[in-house]
mmCIF file of C-alpha atoms in Angstrom:
data_model
loop_
_atom_site.group_PDB
_atom_site.id
_atom_site.type_symbol
_atom_site.label_atom_id
_atom_site.label_comp_id
_atom_site.label_asym_id
_atom_site.label_seq_id
_atom_site.Cartn_x
_atom_site.Cartn_y
_atom_site.Cartn_z
ATOM 1 C CA ALA X 1 90.455 43.960 113.429
ATOM 2 C CA GLN X 2 93.374 42.781 111.401
ATOM 3 C CA THR X 3 96.846 43.759 112.521
ATOM 4 C CA VAL X 4 100.314 43.297 111.101
ATOM 5 C CA THR X 5 103.350 43.333 113.372
ATOM 6 C CA GLN X 6 106.972 43.730 112.381
ATOM 7 C CA SER X 7 109.125 43.494 115.465
ATOM 8 C CA GLN X 8 112.433 44.495 113.878
ATOM 9 C CA PRO X 9 112.608 48.258 113.221
ATOM 10 C CA GLU X 10 116.070 47.936 111.653
ATOM 11 C CA MET X 11 118.349 45.190 110.471
ATOM 12 C CA SER X 12 121.745 45.002 108.879
ATOM 13 C CA VAL X 13 123.301 42.306 106.752
ATOM 14 C CA GLN X 14 126.613 41.889 105.034
ATOM 15 C CA GLU X 15 126.501 41.995 101.272
ATOM 16 C CA ALA X 16 126.068 38.504 99.772
ATOM 17 C CA GLU X 17 124.751 37.127 103.046
ATOM 18 C CA THR X 18 121.220 36.016 103.878
ATOM 19 C CA VAL X 19 118.790 37.915 106.059
ATOM 20 C CA THR X 20 115.309 37.117 107.357
ATOM 21 C CA LEU X 21 112.715 39.740 108.179
ATOM 22 C CA SER X 22 109.928 38.759 110.557
ATOM 23 C CA CYS X 23 106.227 39.447 110.374
ATOM 24 C CA THR X 24 103.218 38.235 112.290
ATOM 25 C CA TYR X 25 99.598 39.080 111.697
ATOM 26 C CA ASP X 26 96.250 38.610 113.283
ATOM 27 C CA THR X 27 93.023 37.898 111.487
ATOM 28 C CA SER X 28 89.868 35.862 111.782
ATOM 29 C CA GLU X 29 89.551 35.575 108.008
ATOM 30 C CA SER X 30 90.372 32.346 106.235
ATOM 31 C CA ASP X 31 90.865 33.820 102.768
ATOM 32 C CA TYR X 32 93.451 36.551 102.451
ATOM 33 C CA TYR X 33 96.741 37.554 100.872
ATOM 34 C CA LEU X 34 100.068 38.471 102.374
ATOM 35 C CA PHE X 35 102.711 40.651 100.777
ATOM 36 C CA TRP X 36 106.139 42.058 101.256
ATOM 37 C CA TYR X 37 106.673 45.500 99.789
ATOM 38 C CA LYS X 38 109.929 47.349 99.355
ATOM 39 C CA GLN X 39 110.062 51.123 99.668
ATOM 40 C CA PRO X 40 113.358 52.611 98.480
ATOM 41 C CA PRO X 41 114.304 56.269 99.070
ATOM 42 C CA SER X 42 112.133 57.257 96.085
ATOM 43 C CA ARG X 43 109.202 56.077 98.243
ATOM 44 C CA GLN X 44 107.599 54.185 95.362
ATOM 45 C CA MET X 45 106.060 51.011 96.771
ATOM 46 C CA ILE X 46 107.440 47.947 95.013
ATOM 47 C CA LEU X 47 105.834 44.543 95.392
ATOM 48 C CA VAL X 48 108.499 42.002 96.323
ATOM 49 C CA ILE X 49 106.477 38.862 96.848
ATOM 50 C CA ARG X 50 102.941 37.721 97.551
ATOM 51 C CA GLN X 51 101.383 34.677 99.174
ATOM 52 C CA GLU X 52 97.816 33.443 98.938
ATOM 53 C CA ALA X 53 96.670 32.088 102.281
ATOM 54 C CA TYR X 54 95.078 29.039 100.741
ATOM 55 C CA LYS X 55 98.380 27.935 99.228
ATOM 56 C CA GLN X 56 100.581 25.841 101.486
ATOM 57 C CA GLN X 57 103.624 26.195 99.278
ATOM 58 C CA ASN X 58 105.867 29.088 100.173
ATOM 59 C CA ALA X 59 106.198 31.747 97.472
ATOM 60 C CA THR X 60 109.585 32.379 95.872
ATOM 61 C CA GLU X 61 110.795 35.160 93.595
ATOM 62 C CA ASN X 62 114.431 34.784 92.631
ATOM 63 C CA ARG X 63 116.455 35.703 95.744
ATOM 64 C CA PHE X 64 113.344 36.379 97.801
ATOM 65 C CA SER X 65 111.358 33.672 99.541
ATOM 66 C CA VAL X 66 108.863 33.511 102.346
ATOM 67 C CA ASN X 67 108.204 31.173 105.233
ATOM 68 C CA PHE X 68 104.446 31.166 105.614
ATOM 69 C CA GLN X 69 103.147 29.502 108.764
ATOM 70 C CA LYS X 70 99.383 29.922 108.621
ATOM 71 C CA ALA X 71 98.561 28.381 111.967
ATOM 72 C CA ALA X 72 101.139 30.546 113.689
ATOM 73 C CA LYS X 73 100.120 33.574 111.573
ATOM 74 C CA SER X 74 103.710 34.161 110.665
ATOM 75 C CA PHE X 75 105.059 35.394 107.347
ATOM 76 C CA SER X 76 108.814 35.984 107.215
ATOM 77 C CA LEU X 77 110.855 37.152 104.231
ATOM 78 C CA LYS X 78 114.240 35.676 103.422
ATOM 79 C CA ILE X 79 116.602 37.578 101.171
ATOM 80 C CA SER X 80 119.469 35.501 99.861
ATOM 81 C CA ASP X 81 122.709 36.852 98.418
ATOM 82 C CA SER X 82 121.916 40.354 99.674
ATOM 83 C CA GLN X 83 122.819 43.166 97.305
ATOM 84 C CA LEU X 84 123.398 46.861 97.915
ATOM 85 C CA GLY X 85 120.224 47.614 95.963
ATOM 86 C CA ASP X 86 118.202 45.679 98.518
ATOM 87 C CA ALA X 87 118.691 48.454 101.058
ATOM 88 C CA ALA X 88 115.244 49.919 101.726
ATOM 89 C CA MET X 89 112.245 49.873 104.040
ATOM 90 C CA TYR X 90 110.389 46.589 103.867
ATOM 91 C CA PHE X 91 106.734 46.433 104.767
ATOM 92 C CA CYS X 92 104.789 43.311 105.495
ATOM 93 C CA ALA X 93 101.167 43.672 104.411
ATOM 94 C CA TYR X 94 97.894 41.825 104.734
ATOM 95 C CA LYS X 95 94.904 42.002 102.455
ATOM 96 C CA ALA X 96 91.380 40.732 102.756
ATOM 97 C CA ASP X 97 89.443 43.570 101.133
ATOM 98 C CA LYS X 98 92.067 46.285 101.635
ATOM 99 C CA ILE X 99 95.787 46.292 102.252
ATOM 100 C CA ILE X 100 97.062 47.143 105.698
ATOM 101 C CA PHE X 101 100.738 47.468 106.495
ATOM 102 C CA GLY X 102 103.085 46.694 109.320
ATOM 103 C CA LYS X 103 105.368 49.388 110.690
ATOM 104 C CA GLY X 104 108.245 48.347 108.499
ATOM 105 C CA THR X 105 111.816 47.154 108.838
ATOM 106 C CA ARG X 106 114.669 49.264 107.555
ATOM 107 C CA LEU X 107 117.263 47.012 105.973
ATOM 108 C CA HIS X 108 120.875 48.131 105.701
ATOM 109 C CA ILE X 109 123.316 46.305 103.445
ATOM 110 C CA LEU X 110 126.915 46.460 104.611
ATOM 111 C CA PRO X 111 129.504 46.370 101.835
ATOM 112 C CA GLY I 1 102.342 46.247 84.432
ATOM 113 C CA ALA I 2 99.585 48.594 85.454
ATOM 114 C CA VAL I 3 100.603 52.168 86.160
ATOM 115 C CA VAL I 4 99.176 54.593 88.682
ATOM 116 C CA SER I 5 100.153 58.244 88.530
ATOM 117 C CA GLN I 6 99.779 61.041 91.027
ATOM 118 C CA HIS I 7 99.835 64.759 90.511
ATOM 119 C CA PRO I 8 101.456 66.806 91.809
ATOM 120 C CA SER I 9 104.469 64.925 93.123
ATOM 121 C CA TRP I 10 105.265 67.739 95.539
ATOM 122 C CA VAL I 11 103.169 70.677 96.672
ATOM 123 C CA ILE I 12 103.718 73.479 99.126
ATOM 124 C CA CYS I 13 100.734 75.450 100.331
ATOM 125 C CA LYS I 14 100.009 78.048 102.945
ATOM 126 C CA SER I 15 98.121 77.283 106.107
ATOM 127 C CA GLY I 16 94.381 77.714 105.645
ATOM 128 C CA THR I 17 94.328 76.972 101.933
ATOM 129 C CA SER I 18 93.088 73.817 100.232
ATOM 130 C CA VAL I 19 95.076 71.542 97.987
ATOM 131 C CA LYS I 20 93.931 68.835 95.591
ATOM 132 C CA ILE I 21 95.889 65.685 94.772
ATOM 133 C CA GLU I 22 95.000 63.585 91.742
ATOM 134 C CA CYS I 23 95.386 59.848 91.356
ATOM 135 C CA ARG I 24 95.014 58.265 87.930
ATOM 136 C CA SER I 25 95.059 54.703 86.710
ATOM 137 C CA LEU I 26 96.748 55.045 83.334
ATOM 138 C CA ASP I 27 96.072 51.771 81.580
ATOM 139 C CA PHE I 28 93.222 50.187 83.463
ATOM 140 C CA GLN I 29 89.911 51.099 84.999
ATOM 141 C CA ALA I 30 89.749 51.201 88.748
ATOM 142 C CA THR I 31 86.379 51.102 90.431
ATOM 143 C CA THR I 32 88.166 51.212 93.765
ATOM 144 C CA MET I 33 91.096 53.351 94.834
ATOM 145 C CA PHE I 34 92.698 53.761 98.217
ATOM 146 C CA TRP I 35 94.362 56.729 99.884
ATOM 147 C CA TYR I 36 97.204 56.286 102.348
ATOM 148 C CA ARG I 37 99.152 58.708 104.451
ATOM 149 C CA GLN I 38 102.749 58.201 105.466
ATOM 150 C CA PHE I 39 104.585 60.274 108.033
ATOM 151 C CA PRO I 40 108.399 60.357 107.931
ATOM 152 C CA LYS I 41 109.940 57.030 108.886
ATOM 153 C CA GLN I 42 106.530 55.525 109.546
ATOM 154 C CA SER I 43 104.230 53.090 107.858
ATOM 155 C CA LEU I 44 101.415 53.695 105.416
ATOM 156 C CA MET I 45 98.124 54.349 107.154
ATOM 157 C CA LEU I 46 94.963 53.748 105.191
ATOM 158 C CA MET I 47 92.821 56.879 105.184
ATOM 159 C CA ALA I 48 89.911 55.925 102.991
ATOM 160 C CA THR I 49 88.570 53.711 100.265
ATOM 161 C CA SER I 50 87.282 55.515 97.219
ATOM 162 C CA ASN I 51 84.599 53.902 95.087
ATOM 163 C CA GLU I 52 83.640 55.220 91.677
ATOM 164 C CA GLY I 53 80.269 56.860 91.709
ATOM 165 C CA SER I 54 79.690 56.611 95.436
ATOM 166 C CA LYS I 55 80.847 58.110 98.689
ATOM 167 C CA ALA I 56 84.233 57.215 100.065
ATOM 168 C CA THR I 57 84.577 55.036 103.127
ATOM 169 C CA TYR I 58 86.842 56.605 105.729
ATOM 170 C CA GLU I 59 88.901 54.762 108.302
ATOM 171 C CA GLN I 60 88.293 55.458 111.954
ATOM 172 C CA GLY I 61 89.837 58.715 113.070
ATOM 173 C CA VAL I 62 90.067 60.280 109.620
ATOM 174 C CA GLU I 63 88.091 63.506 109.277
ATOM 175 C CA LYS I 64 85.977 63.198 106.150
ATOM 176 C CA ASP I 65 85.272 66.934 106.064
ATOM 177 C CA LYS I 66 88.988 67.592 106.186
ATOM 178 C CA PHE I 67 90.010 65.076 103.543
ATOM 179 C CA LEU I 68 87.492 65.206 100.713
ATOM 180 C CA ILE I 69 87.652 62.318 98.293
ATOM 181 C CA ASN I 70 85.987 62.267 94.903
ATOM 182 C CA HIS I 71 86.062 59.326 92.514
ATOM 183 C CA ALA I 72 84.191 60.721 89.555
ATOM 184 C CA SER I 73 85.491 58.406 86.869
ATOM 185 C CA LEU I 74 86.954 54.931 86.520
ATOM 186 C CA THR I 75 90.448 56.340 86.141
ATOM 187 C CA LEU I 76 90.544 59.304 88.481
ATOM 188 C CA SER I 77 90.245 59.826 92.211
ATOM 189 C CA THR I 78 91.046 63.089 93.951
ATOM 190 C CA LEU I 79 91.951 63.905 97.530
ATOM 191 C CA THR I 80 91.394 67.475 98.653
ATOM 192 C CA VAL I 81 92.946 68.577 101.902
ATOM 193 C CA THR I 82 90.768 71.440 103.061
ATOM 194 C CA SER I 83 91.971 74.291 105.248
ATOM 195 C CA ALA I 84 95.377 72.702 105.459
ATOM 196 C CA HIS I 85 97.529 73.111 108.537
ATOM 197 C CA PRO I 86 101.179 72.244 109.184
ATOM 198 C CA GLU I 87 100.170 68.983 110.860
ATOM 199 C CA ASP I 88 98.667 67.873 107.533
ATOM 200 C CA SER I 89 102.144 67.889 106.034
ATOM 201 C CA SER I 90 102.804 64.332 105.013
ATOM 202 C CA PHE I 91 103.360 61.958 102.123
ATOM 203 C CA TYR I 92 100.110 60.861 100.498
ATOM 204 C CA ILE I 93 100.017 57.684 98.435
ATOM 205 C CA CYS I 94 97.140 56.422 96.352
ATOM 206 C CA SER I 95 96.551 52.897 95.187
ATOM 207 C CA ALA I 96 94.222 51.561 92.518
ATOM 208 C CA ARG I 97 92.680 48.135 92.317
ATOM 209 C CA ASP I 98 92.472 46.181 89.093
ATOM 210 C CA TYR I 99 90.613 42.926 88.628
ATOM 211 C CA LYS I 100 92.921 40.343 87.096
ATOM 212 C CA GLY I 101 91.186 37.112 86.235
ATOM 213 C CA SER I 102 90.272 35.624 89.551
ATOM 214 C CA ALA I 103 91.747 38.166 91.923
ATOM 215 C CA TYR I 104 92.315 41.830 92.503
ATOM 216 C CA GLU I 105 95.733 43.384 92.114
ATOM 217 C CA GLN I 106 96.515 46.652 93.820
ATOM 218 C CA TYR I 107 98.968 49.118 92.310
ATOM 219 C CA PHE I 108 100.545 52.077 94.042
ATOM 220 C CA GLY I 109 101.198 55.571 92.819
ATOM 221 C CA PRO I 110 104.521 57.331 93.394
ATOM 222 C CA GLY I 111 103.119 59.516 96.150
ATOM 223 C CA THR I 112 102.639 63.239 96.748
ATOM 224 C CA ARG I 113 104.620 65.167 99.303
ATOM 225 C CA LEU I 114 102.519 67.897 100.909
ATOM 226 C CA THR I 115 104.178 70.651 102.888
ATOM 227 C CA VAL I 116 101.974 73.186 104.643
ATOM 228 C CA THR I 117 103.707 76.355 105.769
#
Protein backbone atom coordinates (compact mmCIF):
# COMPACT_ATOMS: atom_id res chain seq x y z
CA ALA A 1 0.00 0.00 0.00
CA GLN A 2 1.09 3.52 -0.66
CA THR A 3 2.05 5.68 2.29
CA VAL A 4 3.03 9.30 2.70
CA THR A 5 5.12 10.41 5.67
CA GLN A 6 5.65 13.92 6.94
CA SER A 7 8.02 13.83 9.87
CA GLN A 8 7.67 17.46 10.95
CA PRO A 9 4.37 18.08 12.77
CA GLU A 10 5.16 21.79 13.17
CA MET A 11 7.68 24.26 11.87
CA SER A 12 8.34 27.93 12.29
CA VAL A 13 10.13 30.38 10.05
CA GLN A 14 10.87 34.05 10.22
CA GLU A 15 9.04 36.19 7.73
CA ALA A 16 11.04 36.64 4.50
CA GLU A 17 13.18 33.60 5.26
CA THR A 18 13.20 30.24 3.51
CA VAL A 19 11.77 27.04 4.92
CA THR A 20 11.75 23.44 3.69
CA LEU A 21 9.06 20.94 4.53
CA SER A 22 9.94 17.26 4.24
CA CYS A 23 7.96 14.40 2.77
CA THR A 24 8.74 10.81 1.93
CA TYR A 25 6.48 8.27 0.32
CA ASP A 26 6.38 4.62 -0.47
CA THR A 27 4.98 3.06 -3.59
CA SER A 28 5.64 0.29 -6.06
CA GLU A 29 4.04 2.26 -8.89
CA SER A 30 6.16 3.89 -11.55
CA ASP A 31 3.56 6.38 -12.78
CA TYR A 32 2.12 8.72 -10.19
CA TYR A 33 1.77 12.33 -9.11
CA LEU A 34 2.91 14.15 -6.02
CA PHE A 35 1.35 17.28 -4.57
CA TRP A 36 1.66 19.79 -1.83
CA TYR A 37 -1.62 21.18 -0.56
CA LYS A 38 -2.16 24.11 1.75
CA GLN A 39 -5.04 24.12 4.21
CA PRO A 40 -5.61 27.52 5.83
CA PRO A 41 -7.98 28.03 8.79
CA SER A 42 -10.92 28.07 6.35
CA ARG A 43 -10.04 24.40 5.72
CA GLN A 44 -10.38 24.77 1.96
CA MET A 45 -7.71 22.61 0.33
CA ILE A 46 -5.51 24.68 -1.96
CA LEU A 47 -3.14 23.08 -4.44
CA VAL A 48 0.31 24.61 -4.04
CA ILE A 49 2.38 22.59 -6.45
CA ARG A 50 2.36 19.29 -8.31
CA GLN A 51 5.01 17.00 -9.73
CA GLU A 52 4.63 14.24 -12.28
CA ALA A 53 6.84 11.30 -11.37
CA TYR A 54 8.05 10.85 -14.91
CA LYS A 55 9.45 14.38 -15.01
CA GLN A 56 12.98 14.76 -13.68
CA GLN A 57 12.78 18.53 -13.51
CA ASN A 58 11.64 19.88 -10.19
CA ALA A 59 8.36 21.81 -10.29
CA THR A 60 8.34 25.50 -9.40
CA GLU A 61 5.47 27.90 -8.73
CA ASN A 62 6.65 31.39 -7.88
CA ARG A 63 8.04 31.20 -4.33
CA PHE A 64 7.30 27.50 -4.03
CA SER A 65 9.59 24.80 -5.37
CA VAL A 66 10.10 21.12 -4.77
CA ASN A 67 13.08 18.82 -4.51
CA PHE A 68 11.90 15.57 -6.03
CA GLN A 69 14.22 12.62 -5.51
CA LYS A 70 12.46 9.68 -7.13
CA ALA A 71 14.95 7.00 -6.18
CA ALA A 72 14.89 8.11 -2.57
CA LYS A 73 11.10 8.62 -2.70
CA SER A 74 11.50 12.06 -1.28
CA PHE A 75 9.47 15.15 -2.14
CA SER A 76 10.28 18.27 -0.12
CA LEU A 77 8.70 21.71 -0.47
CA LYS A 78 10.76 24.87 -0.27
CA ILE A 79 9.03 28.16 0.44
CA SER A 80 11.16 31.19 -0.28
CA ASP A 81 10.57 34.69 1.06
CA SER A 82 8.00 33.40 3.55
CA GLN A 83 4.96 35.60 4.03
CA LEU A 84 2.43 35.80 6.85
CA GLY A 85 -0.21 34.41 4.49
CA ASP A 86 1.80 31.22 4.12
CA ALA A 87 0.87 30.19 7.65
CA ALA A 88 -1.26 27.05 7.32
CA MET A 89 -1.25 23.26 7.42
CA TYR A 90 0.68 21.79 4.53
CA PHE A 91 -0.10 18.31 3.32
CA CYS A 92 2.08 16.23 1.08
CA ALA A 93 -0.01 13.96 -1.13
CA TYR A 94 0.46 11.08 -3.53
CA LYS A 95 -1.79 10.03 -6.35
CA ALA A 96 -1.89 6.98 -8.54
CA ASP A 97 -5.64 6.45 -8.89
CA LYS A 98 -6.68 8.34 -5.75
CA ILE A 99 -5.06 10.97 -3.58
CA ILE A 100 -3.73 9.98 -0.20
CA PHE A 101 -2.31 12.48 2.25
CA GLY A 102 0.45 12.68 4.79
CA LYS A 103 -0.31 13.78 8.34
CA GLY A 104 0.58 17.36 7.63
CA THR A 105 2.99 20.01 8.84
CA ARG A 106 1.72 23.12 10.55
CA LEU A 107 3.76 26.09 9.41
CA HIS A 108 4.03 29.19 11.58
CA ILE A 109 5.37 32.45 10.17
CA LEU A 110 7.07 34.66 12.73
CA PRO A 111 6.81 38.39 12.05
CA GLY B 1 -10.77 26.79 -12.39
CA ALA B 2 -13.21 24.03 -11.65
CA VAL B 3 -15.44 24.52 -8.63
CA VAL B 4 -16.78 21.94 -6.22
CA SER B 5 -19.47 22.91 -3.75
CA GLN B 6 -20.75 21.20 -0.64
CA HIS B 7 -23.99 21.65 1.20
CA PRO B 8 -24.49 22.24 4.01
CA SER B 9 -21.27 23.84 5.21
CA TRP B 10 -22.18 23.13 8.82
CA VAL B 11 -24.82 20.84 10.29
CA ILE B 12 -25.79 19.91 13.81
CA CYS B 13 -27.92 16.84 14.35
CA LYS B 14 -29.11 14.77 17.25
CA SER B 15 -27.73 11.36 18.03
CA GLY B 16 -29.63 8.63 16.21
CA THR B 17 -30.73 10.77 13.28
CA SER B 18 -29.38 10.69 9.74
CA VAL B 19 -27.83 13.57 7.86
CA LYS B 20 -27.13 13.99 4.16
CA ILE B 21 -24.23 15.97 2.71
CA GLU B 22 -24.22 17.00 -0.94
CA CYS B 23 -21.21 17.44 -3.18
CA ARG B 24 -21.61 19.13 -6.55
CA SER B 25 -19.24 19.79 -9.40
CA LEU B 26 -20.45 23.16 -10.66
CA ASP B 27 -18.82 23.57 -14.04
CA PHE B 28 -17.70 20.12 -15.05
CA GLN B 29 -18.94 16.56 -15.05
CA ALA B 30 -17.37 14.22 -12.57
CA THR B 31 -17.74 10.50 -13.10
CA THR B 32 -15.67 9.97 -9.97
CA MET B 33 -15.87 11.76 -6.64
CA PHE B 34 -14.10 11.06 -3.40
CA TRP B 35 -15.16 11.49 0.21
CA TYR B 36 -12.65 12.31 2.93
CA ARG B 37 -12.97 12.70 6.65
CA GLN B 38 -10.80 14.98 8.73
CA PHE B 39 -10.67 15.00 12.50
CA PRO B 40 -9.41 18.13 14.28
CA LYS B 41 -5.71 18.72 13.71
CA GLN B 42 -5.41 15.55 11.67
CA SER B 43 -5.02 14.63 8.06
CA LEU B 44 -7.63 13.82 5.46
CA MET B 45 -8.56 10.16 5.45
CA LEU B 46 -10.10 8.76 2.30
CA MET B 47 -13.43 7.12 3.10
CA ALA B 48 -14.69 6.04 -0.28
CA THR B 49 -14.61 6.52 -4.01
CA SER B 50 -17.93 7.33 -5.60
CA ASN B 51 -18.55 6.39 -9.21
CA GLU B 52 -21.51 7.67 -11.17
CA GLY B 53 -24.05 4.97 -11.78
CA SER B 54 -22.36 2.29 -9.72
CA LYS B 55 -21.69 1.34 -6.14
CA ALA B 56 -19.11 3.23 -4.15
CA THR B 57 -15.82 1.64 -3.21
CA TYR B 58 -15.10 1.97 0.50
CA GLU B 59 -11.69 2.06 2.11
CA GLN B 60 -10.82 -0.58 4.66
CA GLY B 61 -12.41 0.09 8.01
CA VAL B 62 -15.17 2.36 6.73
CA GLU B 63 -18.67 1.05 7.44
CA LYS B 64 -20.60 1.19 4.19
CA ASP B 65 -23.93 0.77 5.96
CA LYS B 66 -23.08 3.71 8.17
CA PHE B 67 -21.86 6.03 5.43
CA LEU B 68 -24.16 5.68 2.44
CA ILE B 69 -22.85 7.17 -0.77
CA ASN B 70 -24.95 7.83 -3.84
CA HIS B 71 -23.61 9.23 -7.10
CA ALA B 72 -26.76 9.51 -9.14
CA SER B 73 -25.63 12.08 -11.66
CA LEU B 74 -22.43 13.38 -13.21
CA THR B 75 -22.50 16.46 -11.00
CA LEU B 76 -23.81 15.22 -7.68
CA SER B 77 -22.65 12.79 -5.04
CA THR B 78 -24.23 12.49 -1.62
CA LEU B 79 -22.94 11.12 1.67
CA THR B 80 -25.54 10.10 4.22
CA VAL B 81 -24.40 9.46 7.75
CA THR B 82 -26.99 7.09 9.16
CA SER B 83 -27.89 6.84 12.83
CA ALA B 84 -25.27 9.42 13.65
CA HIS B 85 -23.43 9.34 16.95
CA PRO B 86 -21.12 11.88 18.60
CA GLU B 87 -18.07 9.99 17.35
CA ASP B 88 -19.21 10.72 13.78
CA SER B 89 -18.66 14.41 14.43
CA SER B 90 -15.99 15.45 12.00
CA PHE B 91 -15.17 17.55 8.96
CA TYR B 92 -16.18 15.86 5.72
CA ILE B 93 -14.56 16.93 2.46
CA CYS B 94 -15.51 15.81 -1.01
CA SER B 95 -13.38 15.93 -4.10
CA ALA B 96 -14.34 15.60 -7.75
CA ARG B 97 -12.20 14.39 -10.59
CA ASP B 98 -12.15 16.08 -13.97
CA TYR B 99 -10.37 14.77 -17.04
CA LYS B 100 -8.14 17.47 -18.47
CA GLY B 101 -6.52 16.50 -21.73
CA SER B 102 -4.13 13.77 -20.81
CA ALA B 103 -4.59 13.62 -17.07
CA TYR B 104 -7.11 13.82 -14.29
CA GLU B 105 -7.32 16.85 -12.04
CA GLN B 106 -8.93 16.55 -8.65
CA TYR B 107 -10.74 19.49 -7.07
CA PHE B 108 -11.80 19.81 -3.46
CA GLY B 109 -14.97 21.15 -1.95
CA PRO B 110 -14.94 23.53 1.02
CA GLY B 111 -15.98 20.83 3.46
CA THR B 112 -18.91 20.18 5.79
CA ARG B 113 -18.61 20.31 9.54
CA LEU B 114 -20.86 17.74 11.20
CA THR B 115 -21.61 17.98 14.89
CA VAL B 116 -23.67 15.23 16.49
CA THR B 117 -25.11 16.04 19.89
